[in-house]
Amino acid sequence: MRRIYLPWNTSRPQMNAARHAQDERRGILKALSHGQVSRRDLIKLGLFTGAGIMAPIRGLNPFMPNLLAQTPGGPGIPTGLPPSPLFGATPFSQAMPRFDVLPRRPIDIDSNDPAMMPLDPIPTKLSNQTAQAVDPALGGGWGPIEGRPPGDMWAHQRWETNKPRVAVDVTQGCASTNHAYNPGVASKLNSGINAASAMDLKFHPMMPTQFDNSVWTFNGTIPPKLLIGRYGEPILMRHHNNLPCDMTQNNGFGRHTISTHEHNGHHGAENDGFTGAFFFPNQFYDYHYPILLAGFTSMNTGATDRLASSPTDAGGLVNVPGDWHETMSTHWFHDHMFSFTSQNVYKGNAGMFNIYSGLDRGAEDVNDGVNLRLPSGQAAKTGKSWGNLDYDVNLMLADKAFDQSGQLAMDIFQFDGFIGDVMTANLAYRPYFEVEPRKYRFRILNASVSRFFKLALANASGTAQPMYQIANDGNLLPRAVKLMMLDQQGIAERYDIVIDFSKFTMGSKLHLVNCCEHQDGKLPAADLTVGQALSGASHDPCVGRFLEFRVVRPLSAPDKSFVPGYSETYPSSSTVPTSQWPASPFLIPNPDHSQLPVSAERTFEFNRGASATTTGSTAAESGSPWGIATNGMGTLAADYARISAAPKMGTREIWHLNNGGGGWDHPIHIHFEEGQILDRDGNIANVPMAERGRKDVYRLRAAGTLSISLQFRDFSGTYMEHCHNTVHEDNAMLLRWDINGNGTAELNPMPSPVPTPQGCTFIDPTDIVPGA
């Protein structure tokens, strides 16, 4: 099978040839990323195949055998891209930084107090269309300051009853030094990192600083950013676009237009990061996150159920409407620009979002009969009654690649999927993290472009150790699951786990190990045992140990956290009286769909090859390698002005997700609503316990099928469904679906936005799939 990087023992002549080929290929990719040529143009010229593989023209394709490197009568030497240089960086020689917490500022848009108005201009329900001069690189003239599409259809839904109370001001910017790092914890809880020290944008101290346009992150800095919120406290996140106006200033990949998706927020479509609602440099977009429990319009509308609640600053609870079974915890946010999601996310447009509730409070010592007391921190010690991060750690995992000068690099013509050869955690190359001998919660996000992970915890001798999975995607599971190895983790899936370091002696070192081997970006090649992953025999550079835990500090305070259902994790009775131990093994049981009528069933098949039946700026290019077939119709390439499904407000549907082939896998993301898996390959027994909670990303597996149950409530508008191997998504494996806001049988399709720096226009749907 063709490899996507060269092995470590490649000969010097062959490495030089591969580097020469990579340079020539980079020139073609640069022209593509600058919009000077299209993918279709390059295929017509014979330079690339439809799968994104450079045609076997000697000197251009580093993947094809170099005839000069063959020995007479012997096999050809396998070739590939040059490995990323590490500049002397060694594993576990740098501390892993905790996430950088975004500042939260109180806001009251109805107040006359300037201190309560931290954003200028004041946020408004309708898009702010105040005119500003447009940079000549963007066409000049005049255009709106806000990139949100204008008019009532893109106004913030439920604004009057959920006006923002917290403002978060963030900028998408070019790589720069972080002079305002806020990890939200003391230095000793951040492996000794001094937050007051300037932090250059490097993946390791031995590696070069990234150029301005090599990396584009939130606020232009590392570590990744963390948004913190709680139920019933609406957030207004103003996202500024401060990327270069000249789209050619991108170091070979990435597009300067962005659309921010809060994955998987329960809010209006205007705040979902719709792929066609992108905005330009020098504009901002006001995203309104009301943070409401699903079902708030139909269940517990009087907010009388104490389990449906949010923590107060004083240590109590405030009830909120909605179904407490729909409580969410771990989200993330990232770019969703049409055809450029993979490039922009890989370039740094990704952060995480912790959502707190009465059940998942983030204060393990609060015993109020609602709080599950998961590992976090203690209000009595920190003075914070919710949202403590001391022992609640966000982990963003991603594979990266670098050119020979050490700058972040991406081959945007790998249409099967892009795989890097450098493993990072929180954008740090193979770091270490210091821990106390107690329980920690890790919120693990797969933020890769195409790589799957399969994680195990190994001790110094390479023996797997237990982990307790408590959440899958944004949601706590019905019950925690004790595992020696996690399931495969597809792109965009979040797995929350608890590790109990009290079982290990002071000075112990343990490692998270990746056991999922790739040979290309289509799907995993093999799931290895821990022993195999640690043997060094895999040709995949991202297999093996990638994060080291060091048990180095005595307890700062007694551990008062629990993993309900696993008594071996409970504190001693001298620390927490047995009367306060969990009476139930449950975390959050699933909502009961069994009594809800099924209003429709739909089948979506994810296939290789697609027909482009529409044209224009809303449609993918013809010749796209991936597509989706709806209800037995033909496989279609993406067009965000085509409506493929239109479930009615207040209904339940069953969606069947089918993988059309055995040579690839697709982690499918359905925006807005959480679903429950009913069966895998026709049988619920094929669904592991850790996958039986609410989910928003569904791994199909090779030639696999899934059936899921979904409800559609509370908000209306235009949403998406797509493969979260974002290379597949960008190459046409995406569709649009609408929620019919008036609840009638008649489809009332929304027009599609067509943004420009000078203003946004709209077009009617280009197509409506029969049966939508």
Coordinates of N, CA, C and O in Angstrom, one line a residue, residues 199-267:
M199 N 5.1 33.6 25.2 CA 5.0 32.3 24.6 C 5.0 32.4 23.1 O 4.0 32.8 22.5
D200 N 6.2 32.1 22.4 CA 6.2 32.2 21.0 C 5.5 31.1 20.4 O 5.2 30.0 21.0
L201 N 5.0 31.2 19.1 CA 4.3 30.2 18.5 C 5.2 29.2 17.9 O 5.6 29.2 16.7
K202 N 5.6 28.2 18.7 CA 6.4 27.1 18.4 C 5.7 25.8 18.8 O 5.0 25.8 19.8
F203 N 6.0 24.7 18.1 CA 5.5 23.4 18.5 C 6.4 22.7 19.5 O 6.0 21.7 20.1
H204 N 7.6 23.2 19.6 CA 8.6 22.7 20.6 C 9.7 23.8 20.7 O 10.0 24.5 19.7
P205 N 10.3 24.0 21.8 CA 11.3 25.1 21.9 C 12.5 24.9 21.0 O 13.1 25.9 20.6
M206 N 12.7 23.7 20.5 CA 13.8 23.4 19.6 C 13.4 23.7 18.1 O 14.3 23.8 17.2
M207 N 12.1 23.8 17.9 CA 11.6 24.0 16.5 C 11.4 25.5 16.2 O 11.3 26.3 17.1
P208 N 11.5 25.9 14.9 CA 11.4 27.3 14.6 C 10.1 27.9 15.0 O 9.0 27.2 15.0
T209 N 10.1 29.2 15.2 CA 8.9 30.0 15.4 C 8.1 30.0 14.0 O 8.7 30.1 13.0
Q210 N 6.8 29.9 14.1 CA 6.0 29.8 12.9 C 5.9 31.3 12.3 O 5.7 32.2 13.0
F211 N 6.0 31.3 11.0 CA 5.8 32.6 10.3 C 4.4 33.1 10.5 O 3.5 32.3 10.8
D212 N 4.2 34.4 10.2 CA 2.8 35.0 10.4 C 1.7 34.2 9.8 O 0.7 34.0 10.3
N213 N 2.0 33.8 8.5 CA 0.9 33.1 7.7 C 1.0 31.6 7.6 O 0.3 31.0 6.9
S214 N 1.9 31.0 8.5 CA 2.0 29.6 8.6 C 0.8 29.0 9.4 O 0.3 28.0 9.2
V215 N 0.5 29.8 10.5 CA -0.5 29.4 11.5 C -1.5 30.5 11.7 O -1.0 31.7 11.9
W216 N -2.8 30.2 11.7 CA -3.8 31.2 12.0 C -4.7 30.7 13.1 O -5.4 29.7 12.9
T217 N -4.5 31.2 14.3 CA -5.2 30.7 15.4 C -6.1 31.8 16.0 O -6.1 33.0 15.6
F218 N -6.9 31.4 17.0 CA -7.7 32.4 17.8 C -6.8 33.3 18.5 O -5.9 32.8 19.3
N219 N -6.9 34.6 18.3 CA -6.0 35.6 18.9 C -4.6 35.4 18.3 O -3.7 36.1 18.8
G220 N -4.3 34.6 17.4 CA -3.0 34.5 16.7 C -2.0 33.8 17.6 O -0.8 33.8 17.3
T221 N -2.4 33.1 18.7 CA -1.5 32.6 19.6 C -1.8 31.2 20.0 O -2.8 30.6 19.7
I222 N -0.8 30.5 20.7 CA -1.0 29.3 21.3 C -0.8 29.5 22.8 O -0.3 30.5 23.2
P223 N -1.3 28.6 23.7 CA -2.0 27.3 23.4 C -3.4 27.5 22.8 O -3.9 28.7 22.7
P224 N -4.1 26.4 22.4 CA -5.5 26.6 21.9 C -6.4 27.3 23.0 O -6.1 27.2 24.2
K225 N -7.5 27.8 22.5 CA -8.3 28.6 23.4 C -9.5 27.8 24.0 O -10.0 26.9 23.3
L226 N -9.9 28.2 25.2 CA -11.0 27.5 25.9 C -12.0 28.5 26.2 O -11.8 29.5 26.9
L227 N -13.3 28.3 25.7 CA -14.4 29.0 26.1 C -15.2 28.3 27.2 O -15.3 27.1 27.2
I228 N -15.6 29.1 28.2 CA -16.3 28.5 29.4 C -17.7 29.1 29.5 O -17.8 30.4 29.4
G229 N -18.7 28.3 29.7 CA -20.0 28.8 29.8 C -20.8 27.9 30.7 O -20.4 26.8 31.1
R230 N -22.0 28.3 31.0 CA -22.9 27.5 31.9 C -24.4 27.7 31.4 O -24.7 28.7 30.7
Y231 N -25.2 26.8 31.6 CA -26.6 26.8 31.2 C -27.3 28.0 31.8 O -27.1 28.4 32.9
G232 N -28.1 28.6 30.9 CA -28.9 29.7 31.3 C -28.2 31.1 31.3 O -28.8 32.1 31.7
E233 N -27.0 31.1 30.9 CA -26.2 32.3 30.8 C -25.7 32.6 29.4 O -24.6 32.1 29.0
P234 N -26.5 33.2 28.6 CA -26.2 33.4 27.1 C -24.9 34.1 26.9 O -24.6 35.1 27.6
I235 N -24.1 33.6 25.9 CA -22.8 34.2 25.6 C -23.0 34.9 24.2 O -23.6 34.3 23.3
L236 N -22.4 36.0 24.0 CA -22.2 36.7 22.7 C -20.7 36.6 22.4 O -19.9 37.3 23.1
M237 N -20.3 35.8 21.4 CA -18.9 35.7 21.0 C -18.8 36.5 19.8 O -19.3 36.1 18.7
R238 N -18.1 37.6 19.9 CA -17.8 38.4 18.7 C -16.4 37.9 18.1 O -15.4 38.0 18.7
H239 N -16.5 37.4 16.9 CA -15.4 36.8 16.2 C -14.9 37.8 15.1 O -15.6 38.0 14.1
H240 N -13.7 38.4 15.3 CA -13.2 39.3 14.3 C -12.3 38.5 13.4 O -11.6 37.6 13.8
N241 N -12.3 38.9 12.1 CA -11.4 38.3 11.1 C -10.3 39.3 10.8 O -10.5 40.3 10.2
N242 N -9.1 38.9 11.3 CA -8.0 39.8 11.2 C -6.9 39.1 10.3 O -5.7 39.4 10.4
L243 N -7.4 38.2 9.4 CA -6.4 37.6 8.5 C -6.1 38.5 7.3 O -6.7 39.5 7.1
P244 N -5.1 38.1 6.5 CA -4.6 39.0 5.4 C -5.8 39.2 4.4 O -6.5 38.3 4.1
C245 N -5.9 40.5 4.0 CA -6.9 40.8 2.9 C -6.5 40.1 1.6 O -7.4 39.8 0.8
D246 N -5.2 40.0 1.4 CA -4.7 39.3 0.2 C -4.7 37.8 0.4 O -3.9 37.3 1.2
M247 N -5.6 37.1 -0.3 CA -5.7 35.7 0.0 C -4.5 34.9 -0.5 O -4.4 33.7 -0.1
T248 N -3.6 35.5 -1.2 CA -2.4 34.7 -1.6 C -1.4 34.7 -0.4 O -0.4 33.9 -0.5
Q249 N -1.6 35.5 0.6 CA -0.7 35.5 1.8 C -1.1 34.4 2.8 O -1.6 34.7 3.9
N250 N -0.9 33.2 2.4 CA -1.3 32.0 3.2 C -0.3 30.9 3.4 O -0.6 29.9 3.9
N251 N 0.9 31.2 2.9 CA 2.0 30.2 3.0 C 1.6 28.8 2.4 O 1.9 27.8 2.9
G252 N 0.8 28.9 1.3 CA 0.5 27.7 0.5 C -0.8 27.0 0.9 O -1.2 26.1 0.1
F253 N -1.5 27.3 1.9 CA -2.8 26.7 2.2 C -3.6 27.6 3.2 O -3.0 28.4 3.9
G254 N -4.9 27.4 3.2 CA -5.8 28.2 4.1 C -6.4 29.3 3.3 O -5.9 29.8 2.3
R255 N -7.7 29.6 3.6 CA -8.5 30.6 3.0 C -8.8 31.7 4.0 O -9.2 31.3 5.2
H256 N -8.7 32.9 3.7 CA -8.9 34.0 4.7 C -10.4 34.3 5.0 O -10.6 35.2 5.8
T257 N -11.3 33.6 4.4 CA -12.7 33.7 4.8 C -13.0 32.6 5.8 O -12.6 31.4 5.6
I258 N -13.9 32.9 6.8 CA -14.1 31.9 7.8 C -15.6 31.9 8.3 O -16.3 32.9 8.1
S259 N -16.0 30.8 8.8 CA -17.3 30.6 9.4 C -17.2 29.7 10.6 O -16.7 28.5 10.5
T260 N -17.5 30.2 11.8 CA -17.2 29.5 13.0 C -18.4 28.6 13.5 O -19.4 29.1 13.8
H261 N -18.1 27.3 13.5 CA -19.1 26.3 14.0 C -18.9 26.0 15.4 O -17.8 25.5 15.8
E262 N -19.9 26.2 16.2 CA -19.9 25.7 17.6 C -20.5 24.3 17.7 O -21.7 24.2 17.6
H263 N -19.7 23.4 17.8 CA -20.0 22.0 17.5 C -20.3 21.3 18.9 O -19.4 21.1 19.7
N264 N -21.5 21.0 19.2 CA -22.7 20.8 18.5 C -23.8 21.6 19.2 O -24.6 21.0 19.9
G265 N -23.7 22.9 19.2 CA -24.6 23.8 20.0 C -26.0 23.7 19.6 O -26.4 23.5 18.5
H266 N -26.8 23.8 20.7 CA -28.3 23.8 20.5 C -28.8 25.2 20.4 O -29.2 25.9 21.4
H267 N -28.7 25.8 19.2 CA -29.1 27.2 19.0 C -29.4 27.4 17.5 O -29.4 26.5 16.7

